[in-house]
XYZ file of C-alpha atoms in Angstrom:
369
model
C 49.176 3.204 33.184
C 49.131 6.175 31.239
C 46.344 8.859 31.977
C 45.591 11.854 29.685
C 42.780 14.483 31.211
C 40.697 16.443 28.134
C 40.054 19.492 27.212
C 37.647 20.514 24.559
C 38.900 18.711 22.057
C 38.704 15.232 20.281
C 39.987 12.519 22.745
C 42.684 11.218 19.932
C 44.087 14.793 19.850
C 45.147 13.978 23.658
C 46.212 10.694 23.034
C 49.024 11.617 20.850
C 50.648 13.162 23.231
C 50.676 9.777 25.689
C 54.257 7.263 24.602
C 53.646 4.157 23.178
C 50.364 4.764 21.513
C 49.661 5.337 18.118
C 46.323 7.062 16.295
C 45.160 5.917 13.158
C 42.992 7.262 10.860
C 42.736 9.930 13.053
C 40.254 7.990 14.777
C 41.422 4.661 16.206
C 43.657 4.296 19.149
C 46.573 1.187 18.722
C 48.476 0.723 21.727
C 52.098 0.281 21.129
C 52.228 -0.366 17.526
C 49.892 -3.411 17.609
C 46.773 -3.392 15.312
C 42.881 -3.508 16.452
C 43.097 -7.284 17.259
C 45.215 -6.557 20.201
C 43.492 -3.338 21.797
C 39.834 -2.859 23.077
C 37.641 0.374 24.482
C 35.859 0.625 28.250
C 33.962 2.857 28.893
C 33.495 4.010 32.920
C 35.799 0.442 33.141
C 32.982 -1.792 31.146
C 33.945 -3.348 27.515
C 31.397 -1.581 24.960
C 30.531 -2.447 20.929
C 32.130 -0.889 17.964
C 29.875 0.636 15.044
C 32.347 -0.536 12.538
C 31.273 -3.706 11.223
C 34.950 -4.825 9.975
C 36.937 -3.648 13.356
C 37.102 -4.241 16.764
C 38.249 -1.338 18.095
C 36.171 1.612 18.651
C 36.425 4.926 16.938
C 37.418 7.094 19.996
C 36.142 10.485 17.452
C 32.641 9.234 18.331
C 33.268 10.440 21.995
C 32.170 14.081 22.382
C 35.246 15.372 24.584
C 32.563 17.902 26.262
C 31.024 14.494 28.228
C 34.461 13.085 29.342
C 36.688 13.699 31.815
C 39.500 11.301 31.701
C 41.158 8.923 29.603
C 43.444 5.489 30.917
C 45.402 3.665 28.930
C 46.569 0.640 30.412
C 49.462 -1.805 28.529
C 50.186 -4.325 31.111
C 47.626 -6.572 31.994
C 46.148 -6.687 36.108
C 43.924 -8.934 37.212
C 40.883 -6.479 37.512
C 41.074 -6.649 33.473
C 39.007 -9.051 31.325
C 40.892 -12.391 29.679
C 40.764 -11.243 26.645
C 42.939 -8.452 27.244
C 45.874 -8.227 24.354
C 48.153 -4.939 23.875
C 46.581 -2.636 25.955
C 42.863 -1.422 27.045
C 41.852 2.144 26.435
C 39.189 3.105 29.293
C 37.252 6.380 28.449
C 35.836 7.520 31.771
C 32.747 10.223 31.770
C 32.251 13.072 34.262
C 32.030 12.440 37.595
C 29.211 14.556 39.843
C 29.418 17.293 40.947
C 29.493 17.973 44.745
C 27.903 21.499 44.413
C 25.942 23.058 42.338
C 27.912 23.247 38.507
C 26.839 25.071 35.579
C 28.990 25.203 32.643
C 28.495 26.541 28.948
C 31.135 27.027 25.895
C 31.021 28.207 22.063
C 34.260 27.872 19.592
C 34.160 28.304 16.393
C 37.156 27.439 13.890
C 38.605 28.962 10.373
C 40.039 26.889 7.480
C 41.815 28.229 4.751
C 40.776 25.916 2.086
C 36.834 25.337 2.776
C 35.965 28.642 4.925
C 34.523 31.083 2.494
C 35.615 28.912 -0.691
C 33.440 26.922 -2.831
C 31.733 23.695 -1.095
C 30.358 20.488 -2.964
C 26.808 19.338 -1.683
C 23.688 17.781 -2.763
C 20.198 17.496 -1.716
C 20.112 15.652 1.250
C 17.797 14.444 4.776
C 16.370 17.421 7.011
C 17.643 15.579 10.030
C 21.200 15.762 8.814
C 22.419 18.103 10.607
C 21.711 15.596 13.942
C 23.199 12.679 12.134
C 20.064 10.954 11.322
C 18.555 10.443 7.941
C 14.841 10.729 7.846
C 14.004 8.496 5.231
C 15.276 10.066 2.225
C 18.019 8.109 1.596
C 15.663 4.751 2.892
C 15.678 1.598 0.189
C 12.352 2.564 -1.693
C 9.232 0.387 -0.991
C 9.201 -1.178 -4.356
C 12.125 -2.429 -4.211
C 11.376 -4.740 -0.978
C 8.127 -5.192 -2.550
C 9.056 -6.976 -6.276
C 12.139 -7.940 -4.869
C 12.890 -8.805 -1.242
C 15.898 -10.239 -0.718
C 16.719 -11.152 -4.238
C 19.268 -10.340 -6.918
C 17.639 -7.973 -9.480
C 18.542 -9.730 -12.882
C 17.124 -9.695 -16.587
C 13.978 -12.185 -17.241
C 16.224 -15.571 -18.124
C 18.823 -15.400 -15.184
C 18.241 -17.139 -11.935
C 19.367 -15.852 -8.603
C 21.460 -18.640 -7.022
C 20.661 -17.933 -3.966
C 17.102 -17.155 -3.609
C 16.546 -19.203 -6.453
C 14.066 -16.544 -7.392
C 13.799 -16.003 -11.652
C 14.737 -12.333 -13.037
C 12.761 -9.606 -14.135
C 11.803 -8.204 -17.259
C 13.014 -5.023 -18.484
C 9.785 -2.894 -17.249
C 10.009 -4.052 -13.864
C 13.660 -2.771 -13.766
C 13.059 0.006 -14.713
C 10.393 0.764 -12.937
C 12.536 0.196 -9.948
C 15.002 2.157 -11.584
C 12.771 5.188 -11.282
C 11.812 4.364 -8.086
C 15.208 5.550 -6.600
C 16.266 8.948 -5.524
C 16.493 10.949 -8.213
C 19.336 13.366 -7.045
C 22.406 12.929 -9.262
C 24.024 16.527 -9.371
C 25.948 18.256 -6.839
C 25.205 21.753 -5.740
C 28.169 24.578 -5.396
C 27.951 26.577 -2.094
C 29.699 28.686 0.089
C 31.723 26.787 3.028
C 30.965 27.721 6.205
C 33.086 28.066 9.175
C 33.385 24.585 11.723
C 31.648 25.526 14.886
C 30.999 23.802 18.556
C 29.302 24.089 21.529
C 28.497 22.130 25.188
C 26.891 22.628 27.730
C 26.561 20.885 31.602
C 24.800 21.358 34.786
C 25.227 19.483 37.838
C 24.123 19.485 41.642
C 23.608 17.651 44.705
C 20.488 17.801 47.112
C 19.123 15.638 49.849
C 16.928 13.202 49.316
C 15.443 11.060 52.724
C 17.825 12.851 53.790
C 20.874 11.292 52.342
C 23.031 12.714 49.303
C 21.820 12.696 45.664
C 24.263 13.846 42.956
C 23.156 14.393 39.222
C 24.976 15.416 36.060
C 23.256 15.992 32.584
C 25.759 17.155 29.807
C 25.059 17.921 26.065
C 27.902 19.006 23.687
C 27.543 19.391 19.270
C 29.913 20.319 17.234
C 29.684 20.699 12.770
C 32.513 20.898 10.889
C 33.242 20.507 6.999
C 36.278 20.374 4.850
C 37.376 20.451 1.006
C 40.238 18.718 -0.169
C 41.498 18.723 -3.809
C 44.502 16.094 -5.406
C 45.402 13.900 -7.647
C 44.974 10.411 -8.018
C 47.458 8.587 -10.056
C 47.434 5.259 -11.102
C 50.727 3.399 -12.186
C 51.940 0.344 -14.782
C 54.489 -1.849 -14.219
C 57.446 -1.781 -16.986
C 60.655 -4.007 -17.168
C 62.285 -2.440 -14.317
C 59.817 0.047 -12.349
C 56.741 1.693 -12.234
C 55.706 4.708 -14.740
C 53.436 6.659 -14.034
C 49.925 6.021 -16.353
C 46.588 8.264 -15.833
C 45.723 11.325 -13.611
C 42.649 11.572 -12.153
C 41.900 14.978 -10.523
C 39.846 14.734 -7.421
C 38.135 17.351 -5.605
C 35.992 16.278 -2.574
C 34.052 17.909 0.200
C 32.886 16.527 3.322
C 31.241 17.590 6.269
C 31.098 16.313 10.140
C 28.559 15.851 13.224
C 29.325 15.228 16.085
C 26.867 15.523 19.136
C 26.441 13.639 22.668
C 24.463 13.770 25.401
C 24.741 12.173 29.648
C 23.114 12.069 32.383
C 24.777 10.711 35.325
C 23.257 10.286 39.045
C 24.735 8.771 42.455
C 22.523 8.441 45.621
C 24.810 7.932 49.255
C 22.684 5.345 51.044
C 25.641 5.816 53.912
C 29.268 6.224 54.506
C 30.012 3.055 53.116
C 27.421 2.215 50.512
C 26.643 4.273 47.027
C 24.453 3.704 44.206
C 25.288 4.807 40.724
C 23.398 5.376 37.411
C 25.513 6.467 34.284
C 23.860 6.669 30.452
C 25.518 8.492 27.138
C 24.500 8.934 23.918
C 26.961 9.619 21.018
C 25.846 10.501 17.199
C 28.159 10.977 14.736
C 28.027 11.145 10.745
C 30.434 12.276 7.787
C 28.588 13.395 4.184
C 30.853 13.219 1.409
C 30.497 14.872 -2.207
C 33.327 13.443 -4.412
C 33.969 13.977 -7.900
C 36.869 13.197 -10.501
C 37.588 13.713 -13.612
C 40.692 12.505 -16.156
C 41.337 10.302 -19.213
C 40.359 6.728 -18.967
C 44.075 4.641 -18.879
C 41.405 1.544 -21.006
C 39.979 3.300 -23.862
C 41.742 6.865 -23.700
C 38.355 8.520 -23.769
C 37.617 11.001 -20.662
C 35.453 10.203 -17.526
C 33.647 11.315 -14.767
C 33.000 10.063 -11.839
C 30.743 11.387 -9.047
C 29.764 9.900 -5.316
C 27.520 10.541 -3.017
C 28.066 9.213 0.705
C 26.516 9.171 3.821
C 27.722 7.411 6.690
C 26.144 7.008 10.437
C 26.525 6.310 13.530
C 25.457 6.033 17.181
C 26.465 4.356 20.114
C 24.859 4.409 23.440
C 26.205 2.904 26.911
C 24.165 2.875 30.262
C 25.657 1.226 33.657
C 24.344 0.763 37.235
C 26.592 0.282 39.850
C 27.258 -0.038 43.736
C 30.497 0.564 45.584
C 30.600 -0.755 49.189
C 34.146 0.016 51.815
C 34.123 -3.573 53.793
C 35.992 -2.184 56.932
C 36.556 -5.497 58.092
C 38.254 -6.588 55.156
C 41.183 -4.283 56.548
C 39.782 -1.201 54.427
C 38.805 -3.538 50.857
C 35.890 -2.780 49.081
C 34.061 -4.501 46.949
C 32.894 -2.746 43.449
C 29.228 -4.262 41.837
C 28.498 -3.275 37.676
C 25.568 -4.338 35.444
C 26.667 -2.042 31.671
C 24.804 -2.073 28.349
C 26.125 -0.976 25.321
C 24.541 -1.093 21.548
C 26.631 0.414 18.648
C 25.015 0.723 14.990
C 26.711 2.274 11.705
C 24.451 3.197 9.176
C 25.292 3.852 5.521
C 22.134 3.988 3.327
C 21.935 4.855 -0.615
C 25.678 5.606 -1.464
C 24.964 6.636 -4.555
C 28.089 6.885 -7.397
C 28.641 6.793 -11.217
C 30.970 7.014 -13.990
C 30.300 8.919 -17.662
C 32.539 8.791 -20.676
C 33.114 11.413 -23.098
C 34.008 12.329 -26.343
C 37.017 14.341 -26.572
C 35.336 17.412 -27.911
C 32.508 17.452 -25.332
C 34.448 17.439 -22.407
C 36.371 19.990 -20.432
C 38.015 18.950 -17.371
C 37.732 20.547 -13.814
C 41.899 21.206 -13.912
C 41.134 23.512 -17.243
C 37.880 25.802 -15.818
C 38.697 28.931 -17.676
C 37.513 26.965 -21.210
């Protein structure tokens, strides 16, 4: 067993610190060396869902390190462990209560070099962004679902095999062509600086006379980046690889992070507790990505801009007893019922390429002509 306590930070930040682990992406915990297939996430000791649809383990960044106060990484299997245990279990454990009264508040704001200050890539986006949800203006427009449903949209003379459904004529494409969003340019700001906050507050009163603890915790944190390279794409010759076309690629991206729990324990006795535990994470990255470079096919210059959104949320809720069986020579016997629902969200990516003629174009690595 390996157990890492947290600070105000990301969880995976802590967990590179612990031997035999190894972090991913930045995001996903493998324990010793062994890929997704072999490790799986508790949370408070209870298996939850992943919001990635292709993995199975869960992106420990979703956690808001404000709501948590311990980590457990376990490699060897016990027998208190599910069957399908593999490589190792990570068990994310929230805040326990308080037994006084706990107030607790904290701001921190954060500097980069490269986006702070310096020009930003954006684009007209949802008014609920900044809490991770999209309210509606990336949604599939009505038309769509209306002429099309389910089906393939195809010319008038094609057949969808699946629906069977025949195509559309030109009009009705492109009347759902217009029917889209119509932002297709990014906007040029000013990057601002990555910033964080949380805030708890705990007590414990009687009730009938008998103990009732409570914890309610809320933590939110924004941060954005801008990252500029090359992309490079390579032939094969006779003997080795040579180096082809150079796309340069400037992107920027911003995060949210936010989470919220309430926690609350009630002492029917000495020997007997009840315990209620619900958190809510949000999370969501927006990227604006452009590149630009000669096209390796044709020769002729392109450009290539993407617009992505990506969210998600997961929320977990237990109720459990703990009861000490003195006659069982000091055992005790430990009752759970846990939910969990995960969803991942990642509505009208929009991207598109343009070719140029040589004399109309001047790329992004050559701004002063």
């Amino acid at each position: 067993l390996a157990k890492a306590a947290l600070a105000e930070a990301y969880p995976t930040m802590v967990l590179q610190r612990v031997t035999g682990l190894s972090i991913v992406g930045g995001r996903y915990v493998y324990v010793r060396g062994l890929g997704e297939r072999y490790s799986s996430t508790q949370l408070n000791g209870a298996t939850i869902g992943t919001p990635e649809p292709n993995k199975r383990v869960v992106p420990l960044d979703i956690f808001a390190a404000g709501l948590l106060d311990n980590v457990v990484v376990q490699k060897t299997y016990t027998p208190d462990q599910p069957g399908e245990f593999g490589g190792g279990v990570v068990n994310v454990s929230t805040r326990d209560f308080p037994g006084k009264r706990l107030w607790e508040t904290s701001l921190s704001s954060g500097y980069s070099s490269r986006t702070t200050g310096k020009d930003y890539f954006t684009y007209d986006g949802g008014k609920r962004d900044f809490l991770g949800f999209d309210d509606g203006t990336r949604d599939l427009p009505s038309l769509i679902s209306d002429l099309a449903a389910n089906s393939k949209v195809v010319l008038r003379g094609y057949v969808d095999s699946i629906s069977g459904r025949p195509g559309f004529d030109r009009a009705e494409i492109t009347e759902m062509g217009r029917a889209f969003n119509k932002t297709w340019t990014r906007r040029t700001t000013t990057g601002a600086p990555a910033y964080s906050f949380s805030g708890s507050y705990g007590n414990e009163v009687k009730v009938l006379d008998r103990a009732l603890g409570y914890l309610g915790s809320i933590s939110y944190s924004n941060s954005a980046r801008t990252t500029e390279g090359v992309r490079r794409r390579f032939v094969r010759t006779s003997d080795s690889l040579a180096a082809e076309t150079d796309y340069v690629v400037k992107s920027s991206e911003s995060s949210i992070l936010w989470g919220a729990l309430g926690n609350a324990s009630f002492r029917l006795n000495d020997y007997n507790t009840l315990s209620l535990r619900t958190m809510y994470n949000r999370s969501a990255d927006d990227q604006t990505r452009y590149y630009e470079g000669d096209n390796q096919d044709g020769g002729k210059p392109i450009h290539n801009e993407r617009f992505q959104y990506v969210e998600r949320g997961l929320f977990a809720g237990s109720v459990a007893s703990n009861h000490f069986l003195g006659f069982l020579n000091g055992g005790s016997l430990d009752l759970r019922f846990s939910y969990s629902r995960a969803n991942r969200s990642e509505p009208d990516r929009r991207e598109y390429t343009e070719e140029f003629e040589a004399e109309r174009y001047s790329p992004i690595y050559n701004e002063d002509e």
